[in-house]
Coordinates of C-alpha atoms and ligand atoms in Angstrom, one line a residue:
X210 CA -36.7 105.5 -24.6
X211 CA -38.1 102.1 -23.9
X212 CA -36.4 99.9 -25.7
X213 CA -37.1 96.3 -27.5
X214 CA -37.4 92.8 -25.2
X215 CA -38.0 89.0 -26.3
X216 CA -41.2 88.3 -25.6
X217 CA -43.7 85.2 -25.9
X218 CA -46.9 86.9 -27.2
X219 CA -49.9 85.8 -28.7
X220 CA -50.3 87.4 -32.4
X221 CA -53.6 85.5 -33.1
X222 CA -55.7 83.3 -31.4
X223 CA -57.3 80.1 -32.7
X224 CA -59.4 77.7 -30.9
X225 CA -58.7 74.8 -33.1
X226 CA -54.7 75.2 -33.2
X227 CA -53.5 77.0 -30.7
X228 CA -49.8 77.3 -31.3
X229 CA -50.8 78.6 -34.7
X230 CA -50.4 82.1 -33.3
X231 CA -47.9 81.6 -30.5
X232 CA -44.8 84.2 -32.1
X233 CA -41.5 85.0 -29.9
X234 CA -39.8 88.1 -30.6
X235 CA -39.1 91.6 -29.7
X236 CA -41.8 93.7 -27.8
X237 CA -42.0 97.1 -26.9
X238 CA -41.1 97.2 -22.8
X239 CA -44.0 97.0 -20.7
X240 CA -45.4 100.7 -19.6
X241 CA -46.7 101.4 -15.9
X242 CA -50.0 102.4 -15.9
X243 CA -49.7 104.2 -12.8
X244 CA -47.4 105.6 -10.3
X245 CA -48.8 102.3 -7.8
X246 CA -47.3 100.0 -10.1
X247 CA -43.6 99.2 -11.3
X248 CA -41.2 97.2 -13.6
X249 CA -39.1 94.0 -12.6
X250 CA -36.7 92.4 -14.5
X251 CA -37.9 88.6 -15.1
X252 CA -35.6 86.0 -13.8
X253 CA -38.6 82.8 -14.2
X254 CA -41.7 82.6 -15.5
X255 CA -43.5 79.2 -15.9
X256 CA -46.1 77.9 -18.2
X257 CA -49.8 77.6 -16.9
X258 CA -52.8 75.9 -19.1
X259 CA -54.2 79.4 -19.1
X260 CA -51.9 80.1 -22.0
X261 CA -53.0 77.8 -24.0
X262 CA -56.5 79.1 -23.2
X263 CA -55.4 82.5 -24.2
X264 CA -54.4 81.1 -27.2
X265 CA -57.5 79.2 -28.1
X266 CA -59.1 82.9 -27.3
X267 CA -60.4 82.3 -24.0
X268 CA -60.4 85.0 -22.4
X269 CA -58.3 86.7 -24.9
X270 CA -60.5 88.8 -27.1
X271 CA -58.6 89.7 -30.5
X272 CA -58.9 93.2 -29.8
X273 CA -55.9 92.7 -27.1
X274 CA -53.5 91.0 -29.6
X275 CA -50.5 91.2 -29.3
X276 CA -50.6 90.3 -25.9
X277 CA -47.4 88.6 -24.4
X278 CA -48.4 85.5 -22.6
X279 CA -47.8 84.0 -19.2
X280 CA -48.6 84.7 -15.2
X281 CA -46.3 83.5 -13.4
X282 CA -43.5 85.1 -12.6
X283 CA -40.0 85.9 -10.2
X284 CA -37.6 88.6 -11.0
X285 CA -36.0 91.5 -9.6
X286 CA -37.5 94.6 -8.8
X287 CA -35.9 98.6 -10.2
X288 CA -34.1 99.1 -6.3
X289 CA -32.8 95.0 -6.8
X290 CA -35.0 93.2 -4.5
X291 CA -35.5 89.8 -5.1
X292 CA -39.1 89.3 -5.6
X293 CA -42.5 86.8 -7.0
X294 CA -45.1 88.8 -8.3
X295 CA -48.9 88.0 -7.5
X296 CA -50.7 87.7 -10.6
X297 CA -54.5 88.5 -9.7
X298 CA -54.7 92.3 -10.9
X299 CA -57.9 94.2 -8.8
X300 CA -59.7 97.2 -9.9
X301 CA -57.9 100.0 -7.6
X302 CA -60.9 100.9 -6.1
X303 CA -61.0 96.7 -4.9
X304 CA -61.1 95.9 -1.5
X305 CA -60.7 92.6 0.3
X306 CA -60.3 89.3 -1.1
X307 CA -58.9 89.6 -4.8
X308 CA -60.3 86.7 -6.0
X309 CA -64.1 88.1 -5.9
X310 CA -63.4 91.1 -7.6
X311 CA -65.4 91.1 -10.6
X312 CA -63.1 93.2 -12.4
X313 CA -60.1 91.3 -11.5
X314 CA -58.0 89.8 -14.1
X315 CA -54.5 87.8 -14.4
X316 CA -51.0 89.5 -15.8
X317 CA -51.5 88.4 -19.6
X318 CA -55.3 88.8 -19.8
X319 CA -55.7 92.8 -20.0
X320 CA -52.2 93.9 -18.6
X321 CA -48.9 92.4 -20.8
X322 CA -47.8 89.1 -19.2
X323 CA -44.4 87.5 -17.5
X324 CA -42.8 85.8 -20.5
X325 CA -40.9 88.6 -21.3
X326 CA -37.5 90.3 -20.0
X327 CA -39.5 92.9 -17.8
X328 CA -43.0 92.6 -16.8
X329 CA -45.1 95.9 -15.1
X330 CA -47.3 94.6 -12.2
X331 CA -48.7 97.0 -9.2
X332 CA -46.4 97.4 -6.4
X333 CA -48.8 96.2 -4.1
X334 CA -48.5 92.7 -5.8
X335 CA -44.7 92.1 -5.6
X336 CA -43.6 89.7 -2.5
X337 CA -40.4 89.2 -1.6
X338 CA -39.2 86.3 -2.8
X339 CA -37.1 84.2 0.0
X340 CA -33.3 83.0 -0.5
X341 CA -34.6 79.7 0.2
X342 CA -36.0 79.4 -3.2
X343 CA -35.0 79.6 -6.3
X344 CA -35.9 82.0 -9.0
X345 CA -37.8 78.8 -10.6
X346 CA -39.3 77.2 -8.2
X347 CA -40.5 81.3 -7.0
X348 CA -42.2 81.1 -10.6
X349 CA -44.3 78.2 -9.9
X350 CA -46.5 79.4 -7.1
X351 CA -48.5 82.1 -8.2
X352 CA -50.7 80.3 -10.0
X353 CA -50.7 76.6 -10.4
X354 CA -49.0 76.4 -6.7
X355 CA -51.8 78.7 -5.6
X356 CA -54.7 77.5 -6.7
X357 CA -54.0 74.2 -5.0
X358 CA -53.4 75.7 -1.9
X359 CA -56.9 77.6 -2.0
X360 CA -58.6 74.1 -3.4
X361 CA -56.8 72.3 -0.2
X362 CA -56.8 74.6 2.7
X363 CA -59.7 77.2 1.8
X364 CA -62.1 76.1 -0.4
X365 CA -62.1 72.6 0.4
X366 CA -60.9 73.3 4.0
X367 CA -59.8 69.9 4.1
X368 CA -57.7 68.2 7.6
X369 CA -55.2 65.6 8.0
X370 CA -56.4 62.2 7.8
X371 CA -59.1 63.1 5.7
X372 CA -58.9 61.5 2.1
X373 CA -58.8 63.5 -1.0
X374 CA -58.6 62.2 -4.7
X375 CA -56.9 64.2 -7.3
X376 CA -57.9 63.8 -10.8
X377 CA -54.9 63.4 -13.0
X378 CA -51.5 63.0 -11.6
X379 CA -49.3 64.7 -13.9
X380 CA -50.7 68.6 -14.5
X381 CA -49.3 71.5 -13.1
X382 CA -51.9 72.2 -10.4
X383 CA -52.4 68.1 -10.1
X384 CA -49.0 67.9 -8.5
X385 CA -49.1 70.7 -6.6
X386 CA -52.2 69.3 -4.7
X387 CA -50.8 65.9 -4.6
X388 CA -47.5 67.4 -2.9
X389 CA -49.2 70.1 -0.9
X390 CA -51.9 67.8 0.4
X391 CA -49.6 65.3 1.7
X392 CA -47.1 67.7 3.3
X393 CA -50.6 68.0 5.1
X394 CA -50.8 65.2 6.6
X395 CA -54.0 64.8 4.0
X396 CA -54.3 61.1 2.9
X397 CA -54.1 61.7 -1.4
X398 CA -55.1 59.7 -3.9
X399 CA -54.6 60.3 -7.7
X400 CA -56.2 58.9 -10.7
X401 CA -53.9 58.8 -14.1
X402 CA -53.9 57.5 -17.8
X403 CA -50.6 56.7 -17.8
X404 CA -49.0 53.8 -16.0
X405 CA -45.9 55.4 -15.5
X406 CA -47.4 58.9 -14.8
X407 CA -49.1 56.9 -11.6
X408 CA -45.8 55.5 -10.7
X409 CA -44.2 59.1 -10.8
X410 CA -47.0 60.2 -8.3
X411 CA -46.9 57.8 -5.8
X412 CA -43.4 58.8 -5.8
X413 CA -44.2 62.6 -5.6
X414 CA -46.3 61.1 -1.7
X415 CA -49.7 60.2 -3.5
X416 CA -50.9 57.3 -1.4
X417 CA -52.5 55.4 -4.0
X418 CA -52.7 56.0 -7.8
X419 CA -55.6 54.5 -9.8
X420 CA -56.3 54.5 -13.6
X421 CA -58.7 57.5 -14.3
X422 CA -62.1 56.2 -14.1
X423 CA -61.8 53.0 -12.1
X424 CA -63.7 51.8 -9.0
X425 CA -62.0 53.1 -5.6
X426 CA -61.4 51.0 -2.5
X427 CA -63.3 53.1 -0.6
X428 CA -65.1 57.0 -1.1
X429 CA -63.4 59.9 -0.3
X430 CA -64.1 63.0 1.6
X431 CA -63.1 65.1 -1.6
X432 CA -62.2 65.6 -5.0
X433 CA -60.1 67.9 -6.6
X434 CA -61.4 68.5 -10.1
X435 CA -59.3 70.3 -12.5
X436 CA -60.3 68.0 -15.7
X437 CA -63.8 68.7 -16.3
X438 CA -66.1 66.4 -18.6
X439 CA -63.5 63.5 -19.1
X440 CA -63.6 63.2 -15.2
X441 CA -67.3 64.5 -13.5
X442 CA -68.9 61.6 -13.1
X443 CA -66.2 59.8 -11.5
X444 CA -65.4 62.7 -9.0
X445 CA -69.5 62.4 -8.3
X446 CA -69.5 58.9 -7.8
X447 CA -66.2 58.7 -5.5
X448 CA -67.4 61.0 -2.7
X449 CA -68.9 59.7 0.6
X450 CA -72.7 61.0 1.6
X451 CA -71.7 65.0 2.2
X452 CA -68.4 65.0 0.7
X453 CA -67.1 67.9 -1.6
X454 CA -65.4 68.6 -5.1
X455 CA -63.5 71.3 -5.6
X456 CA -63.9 72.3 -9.1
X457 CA -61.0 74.9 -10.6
X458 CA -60.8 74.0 -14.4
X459 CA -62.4 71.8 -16.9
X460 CA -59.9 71.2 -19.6
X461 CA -61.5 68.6 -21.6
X462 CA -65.0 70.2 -21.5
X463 CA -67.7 72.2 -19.2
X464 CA -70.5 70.7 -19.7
X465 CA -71.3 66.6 -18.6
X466 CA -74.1 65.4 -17.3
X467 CA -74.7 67.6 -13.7
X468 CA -75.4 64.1 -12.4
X469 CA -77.9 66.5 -9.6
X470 CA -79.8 63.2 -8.6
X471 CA -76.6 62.3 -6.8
X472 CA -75.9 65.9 -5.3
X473 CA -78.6 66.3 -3.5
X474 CA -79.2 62.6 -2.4
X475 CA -76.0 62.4 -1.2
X476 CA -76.0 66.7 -0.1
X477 CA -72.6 66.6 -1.7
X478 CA -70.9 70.5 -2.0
X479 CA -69.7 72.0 -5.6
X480 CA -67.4 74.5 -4.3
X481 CA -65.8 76.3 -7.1
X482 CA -62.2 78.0 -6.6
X483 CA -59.6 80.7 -8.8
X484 CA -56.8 81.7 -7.8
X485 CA -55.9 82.8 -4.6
X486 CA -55.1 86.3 -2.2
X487 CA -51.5 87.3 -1.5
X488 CA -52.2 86.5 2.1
X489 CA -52.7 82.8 0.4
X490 CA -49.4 83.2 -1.2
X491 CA -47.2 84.9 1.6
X492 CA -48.4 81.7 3.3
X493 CA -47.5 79.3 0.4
X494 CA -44.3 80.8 0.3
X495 CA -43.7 80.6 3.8
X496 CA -44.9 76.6 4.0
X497 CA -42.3 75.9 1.0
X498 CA -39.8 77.6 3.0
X499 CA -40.5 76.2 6.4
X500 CA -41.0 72.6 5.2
X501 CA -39.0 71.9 2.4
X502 CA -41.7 71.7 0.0
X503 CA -40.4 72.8 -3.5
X504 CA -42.9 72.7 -7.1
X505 CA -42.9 69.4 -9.3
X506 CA -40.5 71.2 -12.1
X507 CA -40.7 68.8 -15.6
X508 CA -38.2 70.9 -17.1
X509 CA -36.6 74.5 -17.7
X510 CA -36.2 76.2 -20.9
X511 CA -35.0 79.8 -22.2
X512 CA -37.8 81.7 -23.5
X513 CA -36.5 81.8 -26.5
X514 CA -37.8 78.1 -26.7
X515 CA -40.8 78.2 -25.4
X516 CA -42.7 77.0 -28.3
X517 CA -41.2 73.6 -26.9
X518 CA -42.6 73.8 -23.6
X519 CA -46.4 74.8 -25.3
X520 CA -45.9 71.8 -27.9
X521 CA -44.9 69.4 -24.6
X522 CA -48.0 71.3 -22.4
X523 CA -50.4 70.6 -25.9
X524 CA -49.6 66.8 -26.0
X525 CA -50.5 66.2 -22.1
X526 CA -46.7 65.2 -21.8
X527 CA -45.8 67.1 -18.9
X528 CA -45.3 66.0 -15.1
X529 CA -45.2 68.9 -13.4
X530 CA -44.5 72.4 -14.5
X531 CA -42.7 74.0 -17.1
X532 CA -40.5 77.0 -16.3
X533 CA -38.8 79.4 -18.9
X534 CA -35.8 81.8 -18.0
X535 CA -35.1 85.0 -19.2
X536 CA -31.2 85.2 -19.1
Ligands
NAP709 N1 -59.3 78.7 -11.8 C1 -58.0 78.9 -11.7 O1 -57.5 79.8 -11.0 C2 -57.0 77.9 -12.3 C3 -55.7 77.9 -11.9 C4 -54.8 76.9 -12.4 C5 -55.3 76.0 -13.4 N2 -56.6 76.1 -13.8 C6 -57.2 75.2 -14.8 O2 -56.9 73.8 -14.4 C7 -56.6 73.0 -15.5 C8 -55.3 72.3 -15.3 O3 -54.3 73.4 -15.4 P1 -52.7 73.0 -15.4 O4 -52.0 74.2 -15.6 O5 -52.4 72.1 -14.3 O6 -52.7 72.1 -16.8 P2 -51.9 70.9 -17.3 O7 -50.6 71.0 -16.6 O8 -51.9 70.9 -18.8 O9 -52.8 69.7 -16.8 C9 -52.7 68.4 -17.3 C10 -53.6 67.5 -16.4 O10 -54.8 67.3 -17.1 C11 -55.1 65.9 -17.1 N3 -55.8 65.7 -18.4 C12 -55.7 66.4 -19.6 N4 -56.5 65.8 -20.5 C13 -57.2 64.8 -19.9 C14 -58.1 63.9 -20.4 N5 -58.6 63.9 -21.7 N6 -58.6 63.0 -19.5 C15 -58.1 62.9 -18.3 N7 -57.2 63.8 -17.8 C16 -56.7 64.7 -18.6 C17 -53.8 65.2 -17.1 O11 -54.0 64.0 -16.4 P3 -53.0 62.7 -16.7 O12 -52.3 62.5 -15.5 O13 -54.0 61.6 -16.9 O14 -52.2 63.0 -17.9 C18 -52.9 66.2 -16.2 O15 -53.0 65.8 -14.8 C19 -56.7 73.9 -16.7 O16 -58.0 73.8 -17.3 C20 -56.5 75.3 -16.1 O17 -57.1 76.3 -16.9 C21 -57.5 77.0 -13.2

């Protein structure tokens, strides 16, 4: 008998108010498809924009609801492994890089998600996750942490001394390419609203932090875009003849001006980015381990309260990312 599990789910989505049909309680435990794919017991999950999306319906038809929310996640596996599970779910039949699969989707979108007490993801996708870190800071990288990496080191293929701006200092994947980037030996810049969100990243091994918007010292080789409309022109405008933006999100909007005059003047590169393999994050993993690099956490909840770490997430208050445990 599978029995009952807290769960974070959404029960309705609403593009206006999101949290209007964020609900935690009990869900039925997650069934395995297949004989390729298995339980774990959640240990850490942590809270990505993409829930909020999901919530907005965003890649959350209404003919999925309930659907329990979240990506990320670290836990234990049925034989008591420690492990991280991958989040980017292929069609079987997939082979080679997940990413491009066009029938891929994240734990959450078609499949039930990690904010819950078990979570069913395909064996193939489980890591193991290293003593070195902790069930928390396990639960940042699948998503935020990845993405950055793939931005940085793939899709950007970016070297040291090269200089890179960030727009926004304070978001999940913003920190994780600030920190990433400069464990790189990757000269990083940031742009912020906040004063004292700038001061946090220079602290975090930004190099310089400007308000969003103003005029740079001097262009840069790339830009990590995450923001969207509130930022495009500016990431157009700060890149040297040739340079690059590495476009993964667009929270506040898809659509500004293309500004294509500029691209092809200058011949900069739009390279967009998702995600990442689990090649990408066996080497994540192993650069956290090897380095010392661990994720920006803002804060850690219960899931029980998680409606706390959406309402924070909502009001652009976080620095870093928010992690809920399941004990
Ligand atoms: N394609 C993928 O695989 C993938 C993976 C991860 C994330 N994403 C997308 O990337 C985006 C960021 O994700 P996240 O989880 O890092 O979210 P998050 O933690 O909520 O990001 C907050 C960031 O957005 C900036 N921001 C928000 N509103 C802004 C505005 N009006 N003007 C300027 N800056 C604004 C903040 O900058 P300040 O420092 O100024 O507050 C902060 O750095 C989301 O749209 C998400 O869906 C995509």
């Amino acid at each position: 008998m599978i029995g009952p599990m807290l769960a974070v789910f959404a029960s309705a989505v609403d593009r206006e108010d999101p949290l209007s049909g964020l609900t935690i309680d009990d869900r039925p435990e997650p069934e395995t498809p297949s004989a390729d794919w298995t339980t774990i017991t959640v240990k850490a999950a942590s809270l990505n924009h993409h829930d909020l999306w999901s919530l907005r319906g965003v890649g959350l038809n209404e003919d999925r609801l309930p659907m329990i929310l979240g990506c990320d996640a670290a836990g234990v596996d049925e034989d008591g492994n420690e492990v991280i599970a991958h989040s980017v779910i292929t069609d079987p039949d997939w082979h080679g890089d997940e990413t491009l699969d066009p029938r891929r989707s994240l734990l959450s979108e078609r499949h039930p998600g990690t904010f819950a007490e078990k979570v069913a993801v395909p064996k193939w996708n489980l890591l193991p996750k290293p003593p070195e870190l902790s069930f928390e800071d396990a639960a940042c990288l699948p998503t935020a942490w990845l993405t950055a990496y793939r931005m940085l080191f793939v899709r950007g293929g970016l070297a040291p001394g090269q200089t890179v701006l960030v727009q926004g200092a304070t978001g999940g994947a913003a920190t994780a390419l600030t920190v990433l980037g400069s464990a790189a030996g990757i000269r990083m810049w940031v742009t912020s609203r906040s004063e004292e969100k700038r001061a946090k990243a220079l602290e975090l091994g930004a190099d310089q932090a400007f308000e969003s918007g103003a005029r740079l010292p001097e262009r840069v080789d790339a830009v990590m875009e995450t923001i969207g409309e509130a930022t495009w022109a500016h990431s157009v405008r700060s890149l040297k003849p040739g340079g690059t933006i590495v476009i993964s999100g667009a929270t506040t909007g898809y659509a500004p001006p293309a500004e294509l005059n500029r691209i092809f003047f200058l011949q900069l590169s739009v390279v967009g980015s998702t995600m990442g393999t689990r090649e990408e994050l066996g080497r994540l993993i192993r650069l956290c381990v090897d380095k010392g690099v661990r994720p920006v956490i803002h804060t850690t909840m219960p899931l029980r309260d998680a409606r706390q770490g959406f309402e924070t997430m909502l009001a652009g208050e976080t620095f870093g990312k928010i992690v809920l445990t399941a004990d």
